[in-house]
Coordinates of C-alpha atoms in Angstrom, one line a residue:
M1 CA 174.9 -189.2 -27.2
N2 CA 173.4 -187.9 -30.9
L3 CA 169.7 -187.1 -30.3
I4 CA 167.1 -185.6 -33.4
G5 CA 163.9 -184.6 -33.4
V6 CA 161.5 -185.2 -36.6
D7 CA 158.5 -182.4 -37.2
G8 CA 156.8 -184.8 -40.0
G9 CA 153.9 -183.1 -41.9
A10 CA 151.4 -183.6 -44.7
S11 CA 153.5 -182.2 -47.1
G12 CA 157.6 -182.5 -45.6
A13 CA 159.6 -183.0 -42.6
R14 CA 161.8 -181.3 -40.7
V15 CA 164.7 -182.6 -39.1
Y16 CA 166.5 -180.6 -35.9
R17 CA 169.5 -181.6 -33.7
I18 CA 168.9 -181.1 -30.6
A19 CA 171.1 -180.7 -27.8
P20 CA 170.7 -183.0 -24.5
E21 CA 171.6 -180.9 -22.0
N22 CA 169.2 -177.9 -22.4
F23 CA 167.0 -179.2 -25.7
S24 CA 168.4 -176.4 -27.8
V25 CA 168.6 -176.4 -32.2
L26 CA 171.8 -177.0 -33.1
E27 CA 170.9 -177.5 -36.9
W28 CA 168.4 -178.5 -38.9
R29 CA 167.0 -179.8 -42.4
E30 CA 163.8 -179.9 -44.3
Q31 CA 162.4 -180.9 -47.3
L32 CA 159.0 -181.5 -49.1
Y33 CA 157.9 -184.9 -49.5
A34 CA 156.7 -183.8 -53.5
G35 CA 155.1 -187.0 -54.3
R36 CA 157.9 -189.5 -52.6
D37 CA 157.5 -191.9 -50.1
W38 CA 157.8 -190.8 -46.2
V39 CA 160.0 -193.0 -45.2
E40 CA 162.3 -192.6 -48.2
V41 CA 162.5 -188.7 -47.7
C42 CA 163.0 -188.7 -44.0
A43 CA 165.4 -191.8 -43.8
G44 CA 167.5 -189.1 -46.1
L45 CA 167.0 -186.1 -43.6
L46 CA 168.1 -188.4 -41.0
M47 CA 171.2 -190.2 -42.5
S48 CA 172.4 -186.0 -42.9
L49 CA 172.2 -186.1 -39.4
L50 CA 174.0 -189.2 -37.7
S51 CA 176.8 -189.3 -35.9
G52 CA 177.4 -192.2 -33.5
P53 CA 174.6 -193.3 -31.3
T54 CA 171.7 -191.4 -32.2
V55 CA 167.9 -191.0 -30.5
V56 CA 165.0 -189.9 -32.6
G57 CA 161.8 -188.8 -31.5
F58 CA 159.2 -188.3 -34.0
A59 CA 156.0 -185.6 -34.1
M60 CA 153.6 -186.7 -36.1
P61 CA 149.8 -186.0 -37.4
G62 CA 147.4 -188.4 -37.8
I63 CA 146.0 -191.4 -36.0
K64 CA 148.7 -194.0 -35.1
T65 CA 148.7 -197.5 -34.8
S66 CA 147.5 -199.4 -31.2
D67 CA 152.2 -199.8 -31.4
R68 CA 152.8 -196.2 -31.9
R69 CA 154.9 -197.4 -35.0
G70 CA 152.7 -196.3 -37.9
I71 CA 150.4 -194.2 -39.3
E72 CA 146.9 -195.6 -39.4
R73 CA 144.8 -192.2 -41.0
L74 CA 145.6 -189.2 -42.1
N75 CA 143.0 -186.4 -43.3
H76 CA 145.4 -184.5 -45.6
A77 CA 148.1 -187.6 -46.8
P78 CA 148.4 -191.5 -47.1
P79 CA 148.8 -193.8 -44.2
C80 CA 151.8 -195.1 -43.6
P81 CA 151.1 -198.3 -41.4
D82 CA 155.0 -199.7 -41.1
F83 CA 156.4 -196.4 -40.6
L84 CA 159.2 -197.1 -37.5
D85 CA 159.8 -200.8 -39.2
R86 CA 160.7 -199.9 -42.8
L87 CA 162.5 -196.3 -41.4
A88 CA 164.7 -198.6 -39.0
R89 CA 165.6 -201.3 -42.4
R90 CA 167.5 -197.8 -43.8
L91 CA 169.3 -196.7 -41.1
P92 CA 172.2 -198.0 -38.9
S93 CA 171.5 -200.0 -35.9
E94 CA 173.1 -197.9 -33.4
V95 CA 169.9 -195.6 -34.2
Y96 CA 166.9 -195.5 -31.3
L97 CA 163.7 -194.4 -32.7
G98 CA 161.2 -193.5 -30.6
L99 CA 157.7 -194.4 -30.7
L100 CA 155.9 -192.0 -33.1
G101 CA 153.6 -189.1 -30.7
S102 CA 151.1 -186.3 -31.8
D103 CA 152.6 -183.3 -33.0
G104 CA 150.0 -181.1 -30.9
E105 CA 151.2 -182.6 -27.7
L106 CA 154.6 -182.8 -28.9
A107 CA 155.0 -178.9 -29.7
A108 CA 153.5 -178.5 -26.3
L109 CA 156.1 -179.7 -24.9
G110 CA 158.4 -178.0 -27.0
E111 CA 156.9 -174.7 -25.9
S112 CA 158.1 -175.3 -22.2
V113 CA 161.5 -175.3 -22.9
P114 CA 163.3 -172.1 -24.1
P115 CA 162.1 -170.5 -26.3
G116 CA 159.0 -171.5 -25.7
R117 CA 156.3 -169.4 -24.9
L118 CA 155.3 -172.1 -22.6
V119 CA 158.0 -171.6 -19.9
G120 CA 157.6 -171.6 -16.2
V121 CA 153.7 -171.8 -16.8
R122 CA 152.8 -174.5 -15.1
S123 CA 149.7 -175.5 -17.2
G124 CA 149.0 -174.4 -20.9
Y125 CA 147.0 -175.4 -24.6
Y126 CA 148.8 -175.0 -27.8
L127 CA 146.7 -174.8 -31.0
G128 CA 149.0 -174.8 -34.4
G129 CA 147.7 -174.5 -37.7
G130 CA 149.5 -175.6 -40.7
T131 CA 148.0 -178.0 -43.5
G132 CA 145.7 -179.0 -40.7
V133 CA 144.8 -178.6 -36.6
S134 CA 147.5 -179.9 -33.8
E135 CA 146.6 -179.6 -30.1
G136 CA 148.2 -180.4 -27.2
L137 CA 148.2 -179.5 -23.6
L138 CA 150.8 -179.3 -20.9
E139 CA 150.0 -179.7 -16.9
N140 CA 153.4 -179.5 -14.3
G141 CA 155.8 -180.4 -17.2
V142 CA 153.7 -183.2 -18.7
A143 CA 152.3 -182.9 -22.1
S144 CA 149.0 -185.0 -23.2
P145 CA 146.8 -185.0 -26.1
I146 CA 143.3 -183.3 -25.9
A147 CA 139.9 -185.0 -27.0
P148 CA 138.0 -184.9 -28.8
R149 CA 140.4 -182.9 -31.2
A150 CA 139.2 -180.2 -33.5
W151 CA 139.3 -182.1 -36.8
E152 CA 136.8 -184.9 -34.7
L153 CA 134.3 -182.0 -33.5
G154 CA 134.4 -180.4 -37.5
W155 CA 136.7 -177.1 -36.7
E156 CA 139.4 -178.3 -38.7
D157 CA 138.0 -176.5 -42.1
R158 CA 137.5 -173.2 -39.9
L159 CA 140.6 -173.5 -38.3
A160 CA 143.2 -174.3 -40.5
P161 CA 145.2 -172.0 -42.6
S162 CA 145.2 -174.5 -45.7
A163 CA 141.0 -174.0 -45.8
W164 CA 141.6 -170.4 -45.5
N165 CA 143.5 -170.2 -48.6
A166 CA 141.2 -173.0 -50.5
D167 CA 138.0 -169.7 -49.1
F168 CA 140.5 -167.3 -50.9
R169 CA 140.9 -168.9 -54.2
A170 CA 137.0 -169.6 -54.5
R171 CA 136.4 -165.9 -53.9
T172 CA 139.0 -164.8 -56.3
G173 CA 140.0 -167.5 -58.1
R174 CA 143.5 -167.5 -57.7
D175 CA 145.7 -167.9 -54.3
P176 CA 147.1 -165.3 -52.1
E177 CA 150.3 -163.7 -53.0
P178 CA 152.8 -164.1 -51.1
S179 CA 150.2 -164.8 -48.4
L180 CA 147.0 -164.4 -47.4
E181 CA 147.7 -162.0 -44.1
E182 CA 150.4 -159.8 -46.8
E183 CA 147.2 -159.6 -49.4
A184 CA 144.8 -158.4 -45.8
L185 CA 147.4 -156.4 -44.9
R186 CA 147.5 -154.4 -48.8
G187 CA 144.0 -154.0 -48.1
E188 CA 142.5 -156.9 -50.7
P189 CA 138.9 -156.6 -49.3
E190 CA 138.3 -160.4 -49.9
A191 CA 141.6 -161.8 -47.6
L192 CA 140.6 -159.2 -45.0
A193 CA 137.2 -160.6 -45.3
V194 CA 138.4 -163.9 -44.9
L195 CA 140.5 -163.6 -41.9
R196 CA 138.0 -161.4 -40.5
K197 CA 135.8 -165.0 -40.2
A198 CA 138.4 -167.2 -39.4
G199 CA 138.9 -164.8 -36.0
E200 CA 135.8 -165.2 -35.4
A201 CA 135.5 -168.8 -35.4
M202 CA 139.3 -169.3 -33.9
S203 CA 137.6 -166.8 -30.7
E204 CA 134.3 -169.4 -31.1
F205 CA 136.6 -172.4 -30.7
L206 CA 138.2 -171.0 -27.7
A207 CA 135.4 -170.7 -26.0
L208 CA 134.0 -173.8 -26.9
R209 CA 137.2 -175.4 -25.5
A210 CA 136.8 -173.6 -22.0
L211 CA 140.0 -174.8 -20.7
S212 CA 141.2 -173.8 -17.3
V213 CA 144.9 -173.2 -17.6
E214 CA 146.9 -170.5 -17.6
R215 CA 148.0 -169.6 -21.3
I216 CA 147.1 -170.6 -25.2
V217 CA 150.1 -170.7 -27.3
L218 CA 149.2 -170.2 -30.7
G219 CA 152.0 -171.6 -33.0
Q220 CA 152.7 -172.4 -36.6
R221 CA 151.4 -169.9 -39.3
Y222 CA 149.1 -168.4 -36.2
G223 CA 152.2 -167.2 -34.2
R224 CA 153.0 -164.5 -37.2
L225 CA 148.6 -163.4 -37.1
L226 CA 149.2 -162.7 -33.2
E227 CA 152.6 -160.3 -34.5
E228 CA 152.6 -156.5 -35.4
P229 CA 151.3 -155.5 -37.8
F230 CA 149.2 -158.4 -38.5
T231 CA 147.1 -158.6 -35.3
V232 CA 144.6 -156.3 -36.4
L233 CA 143.8 -158.1 -39.3
F234 CA 142.9 -161.7 -36.8
P235 CA 140.5 -160.5 -34.3
V236 CA 140.6 -163.5 -31.9
R237 CA 139.2 -163.3 -28.1
S238 CA 140.1 -165.4 -25.5
K239 CA 139.5 -165.1 -21.5
V240 CA 142.9 -166.7 -21.2
E241 CA 146.4 -165.2 -22.0
L242 CA 146.7 -165.5 -25.6
V243 CA 150.0 -165.5 -27.1
G244 CA 151.6 -166.4 -30.5
S245 CA 154.7 -168.5 -30.9
R246 CA 157.0 -168.6 -33.9
H247 CA 159.3 -171.3 -32.9
R248 CA 159.0 -173.5 -35.7
A249 CA 160.9 -176.3 -34.0
A250 CA 158.9 -177.2 -30.5
P251 CA 157.2 -180.2 -32.0
A252 CA 160.2 -181.9 -33.1
V253 CA 162.0 -180.6 -29.7
G254 CA 159.3 -182.3 -27.7
A255 CA 159.7 -185.0 -29.8
A256 CA 163.0 -185.4 -28.6
M257 CA 162.5 -184.8 -25.2
R258 CA 160.0 -187.4 -24.8
A259 CA 162.7 -190.2 -26.9
H260 CA 165.7 -188.9 -24.8
S261 CA 163.3 -189.6 -21.2
D262 CA 162.4 -192.9 -22.7
F263 CA 165.6 -194.1 -24.0
Q264 CA 166.7 -193.4 -20.2
I265 CA 164.2 -195.1 -18.4
L266 CA 164.1 -198.3 -21.3
F267 CA 168.5 -198.8 -20.9
S268 CA 169.0 -197.0 -17.5
P269 CA 171.1 -199.7 -15.1
L270 CA 168.2 -200.2 -13.1
S271 CA 165.4 -200.8 -15.4

């Protein structure tokens, strides 16, 4: 069986071909939407990795439709309520499309297999930051969403790295170059101030969550900030073990794992 995981964000999509036996990444493609239709971009990426009967899982942002076949509402991109229906019409009939899942929830699941940072952990919390913020819980190998979400609590504008860049832009009249953390590492005072404020906000948010988990994983853009030499620039405090992850494929791996499991249940000889 060919297994693929899709990580769709507000700005673009990454598509990974995954090994069904251990869920390791075999190859991947990435493309920005750049004003193009989500379905068109995802269809093209998938076609480049298809090989016979294929199972595809999806980690997507936003509020899903009740049947989990579309995206009803997003903060950083237009909705796509008929996403899977339109995508299916562009792909061969031998492709099974799993239902849309939460990017944060599935990232937590993807972090539970190597090289993830929740391997061997009974309970964990994943928090990823990019254009927006994604969250997910892992309990005994089972991933689930968390509610209310950061954006529903009004925290996304303080936690999302895209908001940090906007803060820097407002202070200096320019974009950080090549990144906010690199600017801070060079001693740029406004970049240092933005990251210090961001670290304080992160500490406050984690204290507010007050989760009874073994480990907290900060992924996506956050993962880099918990590595040397940047960790001193991003002072985050937590009562729970805090680790960073640079496993960019985690949401897609989790999506592939979920779709693979659903496919086996759905088409089991005993079902």
